[in-house]
Amino acid sequence: WGRLAAAPEAGDAILRAEKQLAKVMPAFDGERYLDFTTNGDRERYQKINSARWERFQSLVMGECLEGKGRFIKALEETVASLCADPSWVLPAHDPRARVFKGGAPHADLGVAMNGYQMALAAWLLDGFLPRQTIILMRENVARRLTGPVLDTIDGTAPKEVVSGHSWMRANHNWNAVCTAGALGAIFATEPSAEVRAKGVKWAVANMKVFLSGFAEDGYCTEGLGYWNYGFSHFTLLAELLRDQSDGAIDLFKAEAVRRIAAAPAKLEISNGKYPAFADCSLHVRPDARLVDLIRWRISRRPFSGSPTGALGGTGLIYFKLMDLAVRDGAPVAAGKQDPALGLRSWFPESGVCVARPAAAGGMAVAWKGGHNAEHHNHNDIGTTVVVWKDKQVIADPGAMVYRAETFSRDRYRLPVMGSFGHSVPVVAGFLQAEGAAARGKVLAADFNNARDTVTIDLASAYPGAGLTRLERRWTYHRHGDGGLVIEDRFGFGNPSSFGTALVGFGDWHFVRSNETTARFLIDGGSGAVLQLDAGFSGRGVWKVHKLNNPGKPAASRLGLALAEAAESGWIRMTIRPAADGLARSGGLLPAAAAPEKLADPRKLPAEEGS
């Protein structure tokens, strides 16, 4: 700690702790805890809860770095307040507020993360905090986290606790986060070698389940944000196991893990822009320090950035310690060492493609196939992202602010979650179905220096629509500033309606049209204007909707459709940078408000058109 205290970032950490001394600890708010059960709101309680635990983090790091006892009294009071909380389980994970009302606690994401932080803090400050405070910390970790988990491993936990631990059988981020937190807390508090060994065996088995949730090509269907969250905890667990086993257990030796670790860098579309597929922020990118650590473990590539940079911001105590420990004494590169992106990244099993220009500054794109039972799934087979001048002009709208219905049976009634909020077809009035059977089957993929072409069959996403054929073909060409052609070809047993859409961030402008062609512009801001030339196999019509996403940017959806029912046909969309911006615009297209919620997640309301 003496060496760390001399680091430039240590002053920032101590200043954060000082600021907490001037603040009053926010009180636990039982009324806000119950928001979720009464109105579905998660944010009000979680904001307060986060502030309470951030106070704890800041005070712990401040005392460790300074070591003068200045933060001890505030830490005593903070620990006492946190340990008096009726529940560390997040309300969204506490059905009917069972734990809040005094039921046997189980471990969820919040318990795993905060319980491990509490266990580590008791280890770090043992001998500095009063004995009764250390005992209180360890008793709460045992009651809320390690005890319920060990009882579940032993088969002695009550059924309501076992039910709360369904993540032990899950192949998504929960398993990695909760397993890492539980095992870390066991290591930090459990004196019995036999119990620690039991935890190791259990954790290694759990990670086989977690890793099974990734595609063979390494792609994380939960989205890049959840790769940051889930895989960072997998990496934490790998470091714990490596350290505690003296290197005998190395989770990074597996080839599948190396593919998963390498995947995020391949998703970069252009200049730090990544697709917001699934539940992601529009500004998502891989965690740079995590990527650094992984590359060091896999290939001994030197680190970049400050060795003590983890001290410079807020964050979980255990990630700070992992980062500091692994970087301690490791080589640091003189400059940025990221490899060149190349012309494309292709994930064949997942049907995800990122196509980049031959020269810097050109238009770049990404698209996905996949299926509609992916983790944090949106019904989005065939969706597309187009980046021009560092703007995601045609884009995936990303995640919502989570509330109860986001993960309920109503999920796909919300336009941003369902296919109405994505750049995909509407078939005979049907939106895409959820489930693994709705799948984009890759029919062909052809890549060369001049162009990249992928064709998928997505008819299975529209059961009941009477399709005999539905294929989407993307062709990205690299001449000039680049361009993308998306062509949908369909066939029905009987004449039916057919439409498609492009969703983006910006206003749609009309340029000109005739019966079977139309030209539009979308203004993504800061000069990022794209031109869309739409071609139809019959007479075409169009309509713009604003997609409301409370607390997030609102996207604009341009729906394109054939005016009359047809037995077969096509719609072709050619997207390229607009040579002269909005100069040729014939006027802004009016936008109707999309419904807040669809009456039927599979059907487009008749009045909305395509």
Coordinates of C-alpha atoms in Angstrom, one line a residue:
W1 CA 0.0 0.0 0.0
G2 CA 3.0 2.3 0.6
R3 CA 4.0 2.0 -3.1
L4 CA 0.5 2.4 -4.3
A5 CA 0.0 5.5 -2.1
A6 CA 2.8 7.2 -4.0
A7 CA 1.0 6.6 -7.4
P8 CA -0.5 9.7 -9.1
E9 CA -4.0 8.1 -9.0
A10 CA -3.9 7.5 -5.2
G11 CA -4.6 11.2 -4.5
D12 CA -7.8 10.9 -6.5
A13 CA -8.9 7.8 -4.4
I14 CA -8.1 9.6 -1.1
L15 CA -10.0 12.7 -2.3
R16 CA -13.1 10.5 -3.1
A17 CA -12.9 9.1 0.4
E18 CA -12.6 12.7 1.9
K19 CA -15.7 13.8 0.0
Q20 CA -17.6 10.9 1.5
L21 CA -16.7 12.3 5.0
A22 CA -18.6 15.5 4.1
K23 CA -21.7 13.6 3.0
V24 CA -24.5 11.9 5.0
M25 CA -24.9 8.2 4.3
P26 CA -28.1 7.8 2.3
A27 CA -30.6 5.7 4.3
F28 CA -31.9 2.4 3.2
D29 CA -35.4 3.1 1.7
G30 CA -37.9 0.3 2.2
E31 CA -40.6 2.2 0.2
R32 CA -38.3 2.4 -2.8
Y33 CA -37.3 -1.2 -2.4
L34 CA -40.9 -2.1 -2.8
D35 CA -41.3 0.0 -6.0
F36 CA -40.5 -3.1 -8.1
T37 CA -43.3 -5.2 -6.7
T38 CA -45.8 -2.3 -6.8
N39 CA -45.0 -0.5 -10.1
G40 CA -42.1 -2.3 -11.7
D41 CA -39.6 0.5 -11.2
R42 CA -36.0 -0.6 -10.5
E43 CA -34.1 2.7 -10.8
R44 CA -35.1 4.7 -7.8
Y45 CA -34.0 2.0 -5.2
Q46 CA -30.9 0.9 -7.2
K47 CA -29.6 4.5 -7.5
I48 CA -29.7 4.9 -3.7
N49 CA -28.3 1.5 -3.1
S50 CA -25.4 2.1 -5.5
A51 CA -24.6 5.4 -3.7
R52 CA -24.5 3.5 -0.3
W53 CA -22.0 0.9 -1.6
E54 CA -19.9 3.5 -3.5
R55 CA -19.4 5.2 -0.1
F56 CA -18.2 1.9 1.3
Q57 CA -15.8 1.4 -1.6
S58 CA -14.4 4.9 -1.4
L59 CA -13.8 4.7 2.3
V60 CA -12.1 1.3 2.2
M61 CA -9.7 2.3 -0.6
G62 CA -9.0 5.7 1.1
E63 CA -8.1 4.0 4.4
C64 CA -6.0 1.3 2.7
L65 CA -4.0 3.9 0.8
E66 CA -3.6 6.5 3.5
G67 CA -3.5 4.2 6.6
K68 CA -3.9 7.0 9.2
G69 CA -7.3 5.9 10.6
R70 CA -9.0 9.1 9.3
F71 CA -11.8 7.0 7.6
I72 CA -12.3 4.4 10.3
K73 CA -15.2 6.0 12.1
A74 CA -17.1 6.7 8.9
L75 CA -16.4 3.1 7.8
E76 CA -17.8 1.7 11.1
E77 CA -21.0 3.7 10.6
T78 CA -21.3 2.7 6.9
V79 CA -20.8 -1.0 7.7
A80 CA -23.3 -0.9 10.5
S81 CA -25.9 0.7 8.2
L82 CA -25.3 -1.7 5.3
C83 CA -25.4 -4.7 7.7
A84 CA -28.7 -3.5 9.0
D85 CA -30.3 -3.6 5.6
P86 CA -33.1 -6.2 5.5
S87 CA -31.9 -7.4 2.1
W88 CA -28.8 -7.1 -0.1
V89 CA -30.8 -8.8 -2.8
L90 CA -31.8 -6.4 -5.6
P91 CA -35.6 -5.9 -5.6
A92 CA -36.0 -7.3 -9.1
H93 CA -34.4 -10.5 -7.9
D94 CA -36.5 -10.8 -4.7
P95 CA -39.9 -12.2 -5.8
R96 CA -42.7 -10.9 -3.7
A97 CA -40.1 -9.2 -1.5
R98 CA -39.5 -12.5 0.3
V99 CA -36.0 -11.7 1.6
F100 CA -37.0 -8.1 2.4
K101 CA -39.8 -9.4 4.6
G102 CA -37.5 -11.7 6.6
G103 CA -37.2 -14.8 4.4
A104 CA -34.0 -16.9 4.2
P105 CA -31.6 -14.9 2.0
H106 CA -30.3 -16.1 -1.3
A107 CA -27.4 -14.8 -3.4
D108 CA -28.1 -12.7 -6.5
L109 CA -25.9 -10.4 -8.5
G110 CA -26.1 -7.7 -5.8
V111 CA -25.3 -10.0 -3.0
A112 CA -22.4 -11.7 -4.9
M113 CA -20.8 -8.4 -5.8
N114 CA -21.3 -6.5 -2.5
G115 CA -20.8 -9.6 -0.3
Y116 CA -17.4 -10.2 -1.9
Q117 CA -16.5 -6.5 -1.4
M118 CA -17.5 -6.8 2.2
A119 CA -15.4 -10.0 2.7
L120 CA -12.4 -8.4 1.1
A121 CA -12.7 -5.3 3.1
A122 CA -12.8 -7.3 6.3
W123 CA -9.6 -9.1 5.2
L124 CA -7.9 -5.9 4.2
L125 CA -8.7 -4.0 7.3
D126 CA -8.5 -6.7 9.9
G127 CA -6.6 -5.2 12.8
F128 CA -7.5 -1.6 11.8
L129 CA -11.3 -1.6 12.1
P130 CA -12.7 -2.4 15.6
R131 CA -13.0 -6.2 16.2
Q132 CA -16.8 -6.0 16.6
T133 CA -17.0 -4.4 13.1
I134 CA -14.9 -7.1 11.5
I135 CA -17.1 -9.7 13.2
L136 CA -20.3 -8.0 11.9
M137 CA -18.9 -7.9 8.4
R138 CA -18.0 -11.6 8.3
E139 CA -21.3 -12.6 10.0
N140 CA -23.3 -10.8 7.3
V141 CA -21.2 -12.3 4.4
A142 CA -21.8 -15.7 5.9
R143 CA -25.5 -15.2 6.4
R144 CA -26.2 -13.6 3.1
L145 CA -23.7 -15.0 0.6
T146 CA -21.3 -17.9 1.5
G147 CA -23.7 -19.7 3.8
P148 CA -26.7 -19.9 1.4
V149 CA -24.3 -20.9 -1.5
L150 CA -22.5 -23.6 0.5
D151 CA -25.8 -25.0 1.8
T152 CA -27.0 -25.1 -1.8
I153 CA -23.9 -27.0 -2.9
D154 CA -24.4 -29.4 0.0
G155 CA -28.1 -29.9 -0.8
T156 CA -29.3 -28.6 2.6
A157 CA -30.7 -25.2 1.6
P158 CA -34.4 -24.5 1.8
K159 CA -36.2 -24.8 -1.5
E160 CA -36.8 -21.0 -1.8
V161 CA -33.0 -20.4 -1.5
V162 CA -32.3 -23.1 -4.1
S163 CA -34.8 -21.5 -6.4
G164 CA -32.9 -18.2 -6.0
H165 CA -29.8 -19.9 -7.0
S166 CA -31.0 -21.1 -10.5
W167 CA -28.0 -19.1 -11.8
M168 CA -25.8 -22.1 -10.9
R169 CA -27.3 -23.9 -13.9
A170 CA -27.4 -20.9 -16.2
N171 CA -25.1 -20.3 -19.1
H172 CA -25.2 -16.5 -19.0
N173 CA -23.6 -13.6 -17.1
W174 CA -25.3 -14.4 -13.8
N175 CA -23.3 -17.6 -13.4
A176 CA -19.9 -16.0 -13.7
V177 CA -20.8 -13.0 -11.6
C178 CA -22.4 -14.9 -8.7
T179 CA -19.8 -17.8 -8.8
A180 CA -16.9 -15.4 -8.7
G181 CA -18.4 -13.3 -5.9
A182 CA -19.2 -16.4 -3.8
L183 CA -15.9 -18.2 -4.3
G184 CA -14.0 -14.9 -3.7
A185 CA -15.8 -14.4 -0.4
I186 CA -15.2 -18.0 0.6
F187 CA -11.5 -17.5 0.0
A188 CA -11.5 -14.3 2.0
T189 CA -13.4 -15.6 5.0
E190 CA -13.3 -19.4 5.2
P191 CA -10.5 -21.0 7.2
S192 CA -11.3 -24.6 6.3
A193 CA -9.2 -26.0 3.4
E194 CA -11.8 -28.6 2.9
V195 CA -14.6 -26.0 2.4
R196 CA -12.3 -23.9 0.1
A197 CA -11.6 -27.0 -2.0
K198 CA -15.3 -27.8 -2.2
G199 CA -15.8 -24.2 -3.5
V200 CA -13.1 -24.6 -6.1
K201 CA -14.6 -27.8 -7.5
W202 CA -18.0 -26.3 -7.6
A203 CA -16.8 -23.1 -9.3
V204 CA -14.8 -24.9 -12.0
A205 CA -17.9 -27.0 -12.9
N206 CA -20.1 -23.9 -13.0
M207 CA -17.7 -22.2 -15.5
K208 CA -18.2 -25.1 -17.9
V209 CA -21.9 -24.3 -17.8
F210 CA -21.2 -20.6 -18.2
L211 CA -19.0 -21.0 -21.2
S212 CA -21.6 -23.2 -22.9
G213 CA -23.7 -20.1 -23.4
F214 CA -21.2 -18.6 -26.0
A215 CA -21.3 -19.6 -29.6
E216 CA -18.6 -21.8 -31.0
D217 CA -17.2 -18.8 -32.8
G218 CA -16.8 -16.9 -29.5
Y219 CA -19.6 -14.4 -30.0
C220 CA -21.5 -13.3 -26.9
T221 CA -25.2 -13.2 -27.7
E222 CA -25.9 -11.2 -24.6
G223 CA -24.2 -8.2 -26.2
L224 CA -20.9 -6.5 -25.7
G225 CA -22.0 -4.8 -22.5
Y226 CA -22.7 -8.2 -20.9
W227 CA -19.5 -9.5 -22.2
N228 CA -17.8 -6.8 -20.2
Y229 CA -19.9 -7.7 -17.1
G230 CA -19.9 -11.5 -17.3
F231 CA -16.5 -12.2 -18.8
S232 CA -14.8 -9.7 -16.4
H233 CA -16.1 -11.8 -13.6
F234 CA -15.0 -15.0 -15.3
T235 CA -11.6 -13.4 -15.6
L236 CA -11.7 -12.5 -11.9
L237 CA -12.5 -16.1 -11.1
A238 CA -9.7 -17.3 -13.3
E239 CA -7.3 -15.1 -11.5
L240 CA -8.5 -16.3 -8.1
L241 CA -8.2 -19.9 -9.1
R242 CA -4.8 -19.4 -10.7
D243 CA -3.5 -17.7 -7.5
Q244 CA -5.0 -20.1 -5.0
S245 CA -3.9 -23.2 -6.9
D246 CA -0.4 -21.9 -7.6
G247 CA -1.1 -22.0 -11.3
A248 CA -2.5 -25.5 -11.4
I249 CA -5.9 -24.3 -12.5
D250 CA -5.8 -22.1 -15.5
L251 CA -9.2 -21.4 -17.1
F252 CA -7.5 -19.4 -20.0
K253 CA -5.8 -22.5 -21.4
A254 CA -9.0 -23.6 -23.2
E255 CA -9.2 -22.7 -26.8
A256 CA -12.9 -21.8 -26.5
V257 CA -12.0 -19.3 -23.8
R258 CA -9.5 -17.7 -26.1
R259 CA -12.0 -17.3 -28.8
I260 CA -14.5 -15.7 -26.4
A261 CA -11.7 -13.4 -25.1
A262 CA -10.8 -12.3 -28.7
A263 CA -14.3 -11.7 -30.0
P264 CA -15.0 -8.1 -28.7
A265 CA -12.1 -6.5 -30.5
K266 CA -13.4 -8.0 -33.7
L267 CA -16.8 -6.3 -33.3
E268 CA -15.3 -2.8 -33.7
I269 CA -17.1 -1.3 -36.7
S270 CA -15.1 1.9 -37.1
N271 CA -13.1 4.2 -34.8
G272 CA -14.4 2.9 -31.5
K273 CA -18.0 2.3 -32.6
Y274 CA -19.5 -1.2 -31.8
P275 CA -23.0 -2.6 -32.5
A276 CA -25.5 -2.3 -29.7
F277 CA -27.0 -5.7 -30.4
A278 CA -29.1 -7.2 -27.6
D279 CA -29.4 -5.2 -24.4
C280 CA -26.5 -2.8 -24.8
S281 CA -25.7 0.9 -24.5
L282 CA -25.3 2.7 -27.7
H283 CA -21.9 3.8 -26.6
V284 CA -20.7 0.3 -25.6
R285 CA -17.1 -0.8 -26.1
P286 CA -14.9 -3.4 -24.5
D287 CA -13.4 -2.5 -21.2
A288 CA -9.9 -1.5 -22.1
R289 CA -8.1 -2.6 -18.9
L290 CA -9.9 -5.9 -19.0
V291 CA -8.8 -6.5 -22.6
D292 CA -5.3 -5.6 -21.5
L293 CA -5.3 -8.1 -18.7
I294 CA -6.7 -10.9 -20.9
R295 CA -4.1 -10.3 -23.6
W296 CA -1.3 -10.4 -21.0
R297 CA -2.6 -13.7 -19.7
I298 CA -3.1 -15.3 -23.1
S299 CA -0.1 -14.0 -25.1
R300 CA 2.0 -12.0 -22.6
R301 CA 1.4 -8.9 -24.6
P302 CA 2.6 -5.8 -22.6
F303 CA 0.1 -3.7 -20.8
S304 CA -0.8 -0.2 -21.9
G305 CA -1.8 2.7 -19.7
S306 CA -0.8 3.4 -16.1
P307 CA -0.1 0.4 -13.9
T308 CA -2.0 2.0 -11.1
G309 CA -4.8 3.5 -13.2
A310 CA -7.4 1.4 -11.4
L311 CA -7.1 3.7 -8.4
G312 CA -8.2 6.6 -10.5
G313 CA -12.0 6.0 -10.7
T314 CA -14.9 4.5 -8.9
G315 CA -15.5 0.8 -9.1
L316 CA -15.7 -2.6 -7.3
I317 CA -12.9 -3.2 -4.8
Y318 CA -12.1 -6.6 -6.2
F319 CA -11.6 -5.5 -9.7
K320 CA -9.2 -2.8 -8.5
L321 CA -7.2 -5.3 -6.6
M322 CA -7.1 -7.8 -9.5
D323 CA -6.0 -5.1 -11.9
L324 CA -3.3 -3.8 -9.5
A325 CA -2.0 -7.3 -8.7
V326 CA -1.7 -8.6 -12.2
R327 CA -0.1 -5.4 -13.5
D328 CA 2.4 -5.3 -10.6
G329 CA 5.9 -5.6 -12.2
A330 CA 4.5 -6.5 -15.6
P331 CA 5.9 -4.7 -18.7
V332 CA 4.2 -1.7 -20.1
A333 CA 4.1 -0.9 -23.8
A334 CA 5.4 2.4 -25.1
G335 CA 2.3 3.2 -27.2
K336 CA -1.0 1.8 -28.3
Q337 CA -0.5 -1.8 -29.5
D338 CA -3.9 -2.7 -30.9
P339 CA -3.7 -4.9 -34.0
A340 CA -5.2 -3.6 -37.3
L341 CA -8.9 -4.4 -37.6
G342 CA -8.8 -5.8 -41.2
L343 CA -11.5 -5.6 -43.8
R344 CA -14.0 -7.8 -41.9
S345 CA -14.9 -9.9 -38.9
W346 CA -17.1 -12.9 -39.5
F347 CA -18.7 -15.0 -36.9
P348 CA -20.2 -17.9 -39.0
E349 CA -22.2 -19.7 -36.3
S350 CA -23.8 -16.5 -35.0
G351 CA -24.3 -14.9 -38.4
V352 CA -22.6 -11.7 -37.3
C353 CA -20.5 -9.7 -39.8
V354 CA -18.6 -6.5 -39.5
A355 CA -17.5 -5.1 -42.9
R356 CA -15.0 -2.2 -43.0
P357 CA -13.8 0.1 -45.8
A358 CA -10.5 -0.3 -47.6
A359 CA -9.4 3.2 -46.6
A360 CA -9.8 5.0 -43.3
G361 CA -12.9 7.2 -43.1
G362 CA -15.2 5.2 -45.3
M363 CA -18.7 3.9 -44.4
A364 CA -18.6 0.8 -42.3
V365 CA -21.4 -1.7 -41.5
A366 CA -22.4 -4.6 -39.2
W367 CA -25.3 -7.0 -39.4
K368 CA -26.5 -10.1 -37.6
G369 CA -28.4 -13.3 -38.2
G370 CA -28.6 -15.4 -35.1
H371 CA -31.9 -16.6 -33.5
N372 CA -34.6 -15.2 -31.2
A373 CA -33.8 -17.2 -28.0
E374 CA -30.4 -15.5 -27.4
H375 CA -29.6 -14.2 -24.0
H376 CA -30.9 -10.7 -23.6
N377 CA -32.6 -11.3 -26.9
H378 CA -34.2 -8.8 -29.1
N379 CA -36.3 -10.1 -32.0
D380 CA -33.8 -8.8 -34.5
I381 CA -32.7 -11.4 -37.1
G382 CA -31.4 -9.4 -40.0
T383 CA -30.8 -6.1 -38.2
T384 CA -28.1 -3.8 -39.6
V385 CA -25.8 -1.0 -38.4
V386 CA -24.2 1.6 -40.6
V387 CA -21.5 4.0 -39.4
W388 CA -20.6 7.1 -41.3
K389 CA -18.4 10.0 -40.0
D390 CA -18.3 8.3 -36.6
K391 CA -22.1 8.2 -36.2
Q392 CA -24.2 5.1 -36.0
V393 CA -26.8 6.5 -38.4
I394 CA -28.6 3.3 -39.2
A395 CA -28.5 1.6 -35.8
D396 CA -29.7 -0.9 -33.4
P397 CA -31.7 1.1 -30.8
G398 CA -30.0 -0.7 -27.9
A399 CA -31.3 -1.4 -24.5
M400 CA -34.2 0.1 -22.5
V401 CA -34.0 1.5 -19.0
Y402 CA -34.9 -1.8 -17.3
R403 CA -38.3 -2.1 -15.6
A404 CA -40.4 -5.1 -14.6
E405 CA -42.0 -5.6 -18.1
T406 CA -38.5 -5.6 -19.8
F407 CA -38.1 -9.2 -18.6
S408 CA -41.7 -10.3 -18.5
R409 CA -44.1 -12.0 -20.9
D410 CA -44.7 -8.5 -22.3
R411 CA -41.0 -8.0 -23.4
Y412 CA -41.7 -8.2 -27.2
R413 CA -44.8 -6.0 -27.0
L414 CA -42.3 -3.2 -26.4
P415 CA -41.3 -2.0 -29.9
V416 CA -37.6 -1.5 -29.0
M417 CA -37.4 -5.2 -27.9
G418 CA -39.4 -6.6 -30.7
S419 CA -38.7 -6.6 -34.5
F420 CA -40.8 -3.4 -35.1
G421 CA -37.9 -1.5 -33.5
H422 CA -35.2 -3.1 -35.8
S423 CA -34.3 -3.0 -39.4
V424 CA -36.0 -6.2 -40.4
P425 CA -39.0 -7.2 -42.5
V426 CA -42.7 -7.2 -41.7
V427 CA -44.4 -10.2 -43.4
A428 CA -48.1 -10.4 -44.0
G429 CA -48.6 -8.2 -41.0
F430 CA -46.4 -10.5 -38.8
L431 CA -43.5 -9.3 -36.7
Q432 CA -40.7 -11.8 -35.8
A433 CA -41.5 -14.6 -33.4
E434 CA -39.4 -15.3 -30.3
G435 CA -37.7 -18.6 -29.7
A436 CA -34.8 -20.7 -31.0
A437 CA -36.9 -21.9 -34.0
A438 CA -36.8 -18.4 -35.3
R439 CA -33.3 -18.5 -36.8
G440 CA -31.3 -16.8 -39.5
K441 CA -29.8 -19.7 -41.5
V442 CA -26.7 -18.7 -43.4
L443 CA -27.1 -19.8 -47.0
A444 CA -24.0 -18.2 -48.5
A445 CA -21.0 -16.0 -47.5
D446 CA -18.5 -14.7 -50.0
F447 CA -15.7 -12.3 -49.0
N448 CA -13.0 -10.5 -51.0
N449 CA -11.2 -7.2 -51.1
A450 CA -13.8 -5.5 -53.2
R451 CA -17.0 -6.7 -51.5
D452 CA -18.5 -8.9 -48.8
T453 CA -21.8 -10.7 -49.4
V454 CA -23.9 -12.8 -46.9
T455 CA -27.3 -14.4 -47.6
I456 CA -29.6 -15.7 -44.9
D457 CA -32.9 -17.5 -44.9
L458 CA -35.1 -15.9 -42.2
A459 CA -38.5 -17.4 -43.1
S460 CA -38.5 -19.3 -39.8
A461 CA -38.8 -16.0 -37.9
Y462 CA -42.3 -15.5 -39.3
P463 CA -44.3 -18.7 -38.6
G464 CA -47.9 -18.5 -39.8
A465 CA -47.2 -15.9 -42.4
G466 CA -47.6 -18.3 -45.3
L467 CA -44.1 -17.9 -46.6
T468 CA -42.5 -20.2 -49.1
R469 CA -39.3 -18.1 -49.2
L470 CA -37.7 -15.2 -47.4
E471 CA -34.1 -14.4 -48.0
R472 CA -32.0 -11.4 -47.0
R473 CA -28.8 -10.6 -48.8
W474 CA -26.3 -8.0 -47.7
T475 CA -23.7 -6.8 -50.2
Y476 CA -21.1 -4.3 -48.9
H477 CA -18.8 -2.8 -51.5
R478 CA -15.6 -0.9 -50.8
H479 CA -15.1 1.4 -53.8
G480 CA -15.2 5.1 -53.0
D481 CA -16.6 5.8 -49.5
G482 CA -18.4 2.4 -49.5
G483 CA -22.0 1.3 -49.9
L484 CA -24.4 -1.4 -48.7
V485 CA -27.2 -3.1 -50.6
I486 CA -29.8 -5.0 -48.5
E487 CA -32.2 -7.1 -50.7
D488 CA -35.2 -9.0 -49.3
R489 CA -36.8 -11.6 -51.7
F490 CA -40.0 -13.3 -50.6
G491 CA -42.5 -15.8 -51.8
F492 CA -46.0 -16.7 -50.5
G493 CA -48.5 -19.5 -51.1
N494 CA -51.1 -16.8 -51.6
P495 CA -50.7 -13.1 -52.3
S496 CA -49.8 -11.3 -49.1
S497 CA -48.4 -8.0 -47.9
F498 CA -44.7 -7.4 -47.5
G499 CA -42.6 -4.6 -46.0
T500 CA -39.2 -3.9 -44.5
A501 CA -37.7 -1.1 -42.5
L502 CA -34.6 0.9 -41.6
V503 CA -34.1 2.2 -38.1
G504 CA -31.7 5.0 -37.4
F505 CA -30.8 8.0 -35.2
G506 CA -31.7 11.1 -37.2
D507 CA -34.5 12.6 -39.3
W508 CA -35.7 11.1 -42.5
H509 CA -36.0 13.4 -45.6
F510 CA -37.7 12.7 -48.9
V511 CA -35.9 13.4 -52.1
R512 CA -37.9 12.0 -55.0
S513 CA -39.8 8.9 -56.1
N514 CA -41.7 7.2 -58.9
E515 CA -43.9 4.1 -58.8
T516 CA -41.2 1.6 -58.0
T517 CA -38.3 3.6 -56.7
A518 CA -37.8 6.3 -54.0
R519 CA -34.8 8.2 -52.6
F520 CA -34.5 9.3 -49.0
L521 CA -31.8 10.9 -46.8
I522 CA -31.3 10.4 -43.1
D523 CA -29.4 13.1 -41.2
G524 CA -27.4 11.6 -38.4
G525 CA -26.0 14.9 -37.3
S526 CA -22.5 16.5 -37.7
G527 CA -22.6 16.1 -41.4
A528 CA -23.3 12.3 -41.3
V529 CA -26.0 12.1 -44.0
L530 CA -26.8 8.8 -45.7
Q531 CA -28.7 8.4 -48.9
L532 CA -31.1 5.5 -49.3
D533 CA -32.3 4.4 -52.7
A534 CA -35.2 2.0 -52.3
G535 CA -36.4 -0.2 -55.1
F536 CA -39.7 -2.2 -55.1
S537 CA -40.9 -5.1 -57.3
G538 CA -44.2 -3.3 -57.4
R539 CA -45.6 0.1 -56.3
G540 CA -43.9 1.2 -53.1
V541 CA -45.2 3.1 -50.1
W542 CA -43.5 4.3 -46.9
K543 CA -44.1 5.7 -43.4
V544 CA -41.9 7.1 -40.6
H545 CA -42.4 6.3 -36.9
K546 CA -40.6 7.7 -33.8
L547 CA -39.7 4.9 -31.4
N548 CA -40.0 6.1 -27.9
N549 CA -37.5 4.7 -25.5
P550 CA -37.9 6.6 -22.2
G551 CA -34.5 7.7 -20.8
K552 CA -32.7 6.8 -24.0
P553 CA -32.4 8.5 -27.4
A554 CA -35.5 8.0 -29.7
A555 CA -34.8 6.3 -33.0
S556 CA -36.7 6.9 -36.3
R557 CA -38.1 4.0 -38.3
L558 CA -38.6 4.3 -42.0
G559 CA -41.0 1.5 -43.0
L560 CA -41.0 0.6 -46.7
A561 CA -43.7 -1.7 -48.2
L562 CA -45.3 -2.9 -51.4
A563 CA -48.6 -1.2 -51.8
E564 CA -50.4 -4.3 -53.0
A565 CA -50.3 -7.9 -51.9
A566 CA -48.1 -10.1 -54.0
E567 CA -47.3 -13.8 -54.3
S568 CA -43.6 -13.0 -54.8
G569 CA -41.3 -10.0 -55.1
W570 CA -38.5 -8.0 -53.5
I571 CA -37.5 -4.8 -51.8
R572 CA -33.9 -3.5 -52.3
M573 CA -32.3 -0.8 -50.1
T574 CA -29.0 0.8 -51.3
I575 CA -27.3 2.9 -48.7
R576 CA -24.3 5.1 -49.3
P577 CA -22.9 8.4 -48.0
A578 CA -24.9 11.4 -49.4
A579 CA -22.4 13.3 -51.6
D580 CA -23.8 16.7 -51.0
G581 CA -25.5 16.2 -47.6
L582 CA -29.0 17.5 -47.3
A583 CA -28.8 19.8 -50.4
R584 CA -31.2 17.7 -52.4
S585 CA -33.7 17.1 -49.6
G586 CA -37.3 17.6 -50.7
G587 CA -38.4 18.1 -47.1
L588 CA -38.6 16.4 -43.7
L589 CA -40.8 13.3 -43.6
P590 CA -43.5 13.6 -40.9
A591 CA -43.1 11.0 -38.1
A592 CA -46.0 9.3 -36.3
A593 CA -45.5 8.1 -32.8
A594 CA -45.0 4.3 -32.6
P595 CA -47.3 2.6 -30.0
E596 CA -45.8 2.4 -26.5
K597 CA -46.8 -1.2 -26.4
L598 CA -48.2 -3.6 -29.1
A599 CA -51.4 -5.4 -28.4
D600 CA -49.9 -8.5 -29.9
P601 CA -46.1 -9.0 -30.0
R602 CA -46.4 -10.9 -33.3
K603 CA -48.7 -8.6 -35.1
L604 CA -48.3 -5.1 -36.5
P605 CA -51.4 -3.0 -35.8
A606 CA -53.2 -2.4 -39.0
E607 CA -53.3 1.3 -38.7
E608 CA -49.5 1.5 -38.4
G609 CA -48.7 0.2 -41.9
S610 CA -45.3 -1.4 -42.5

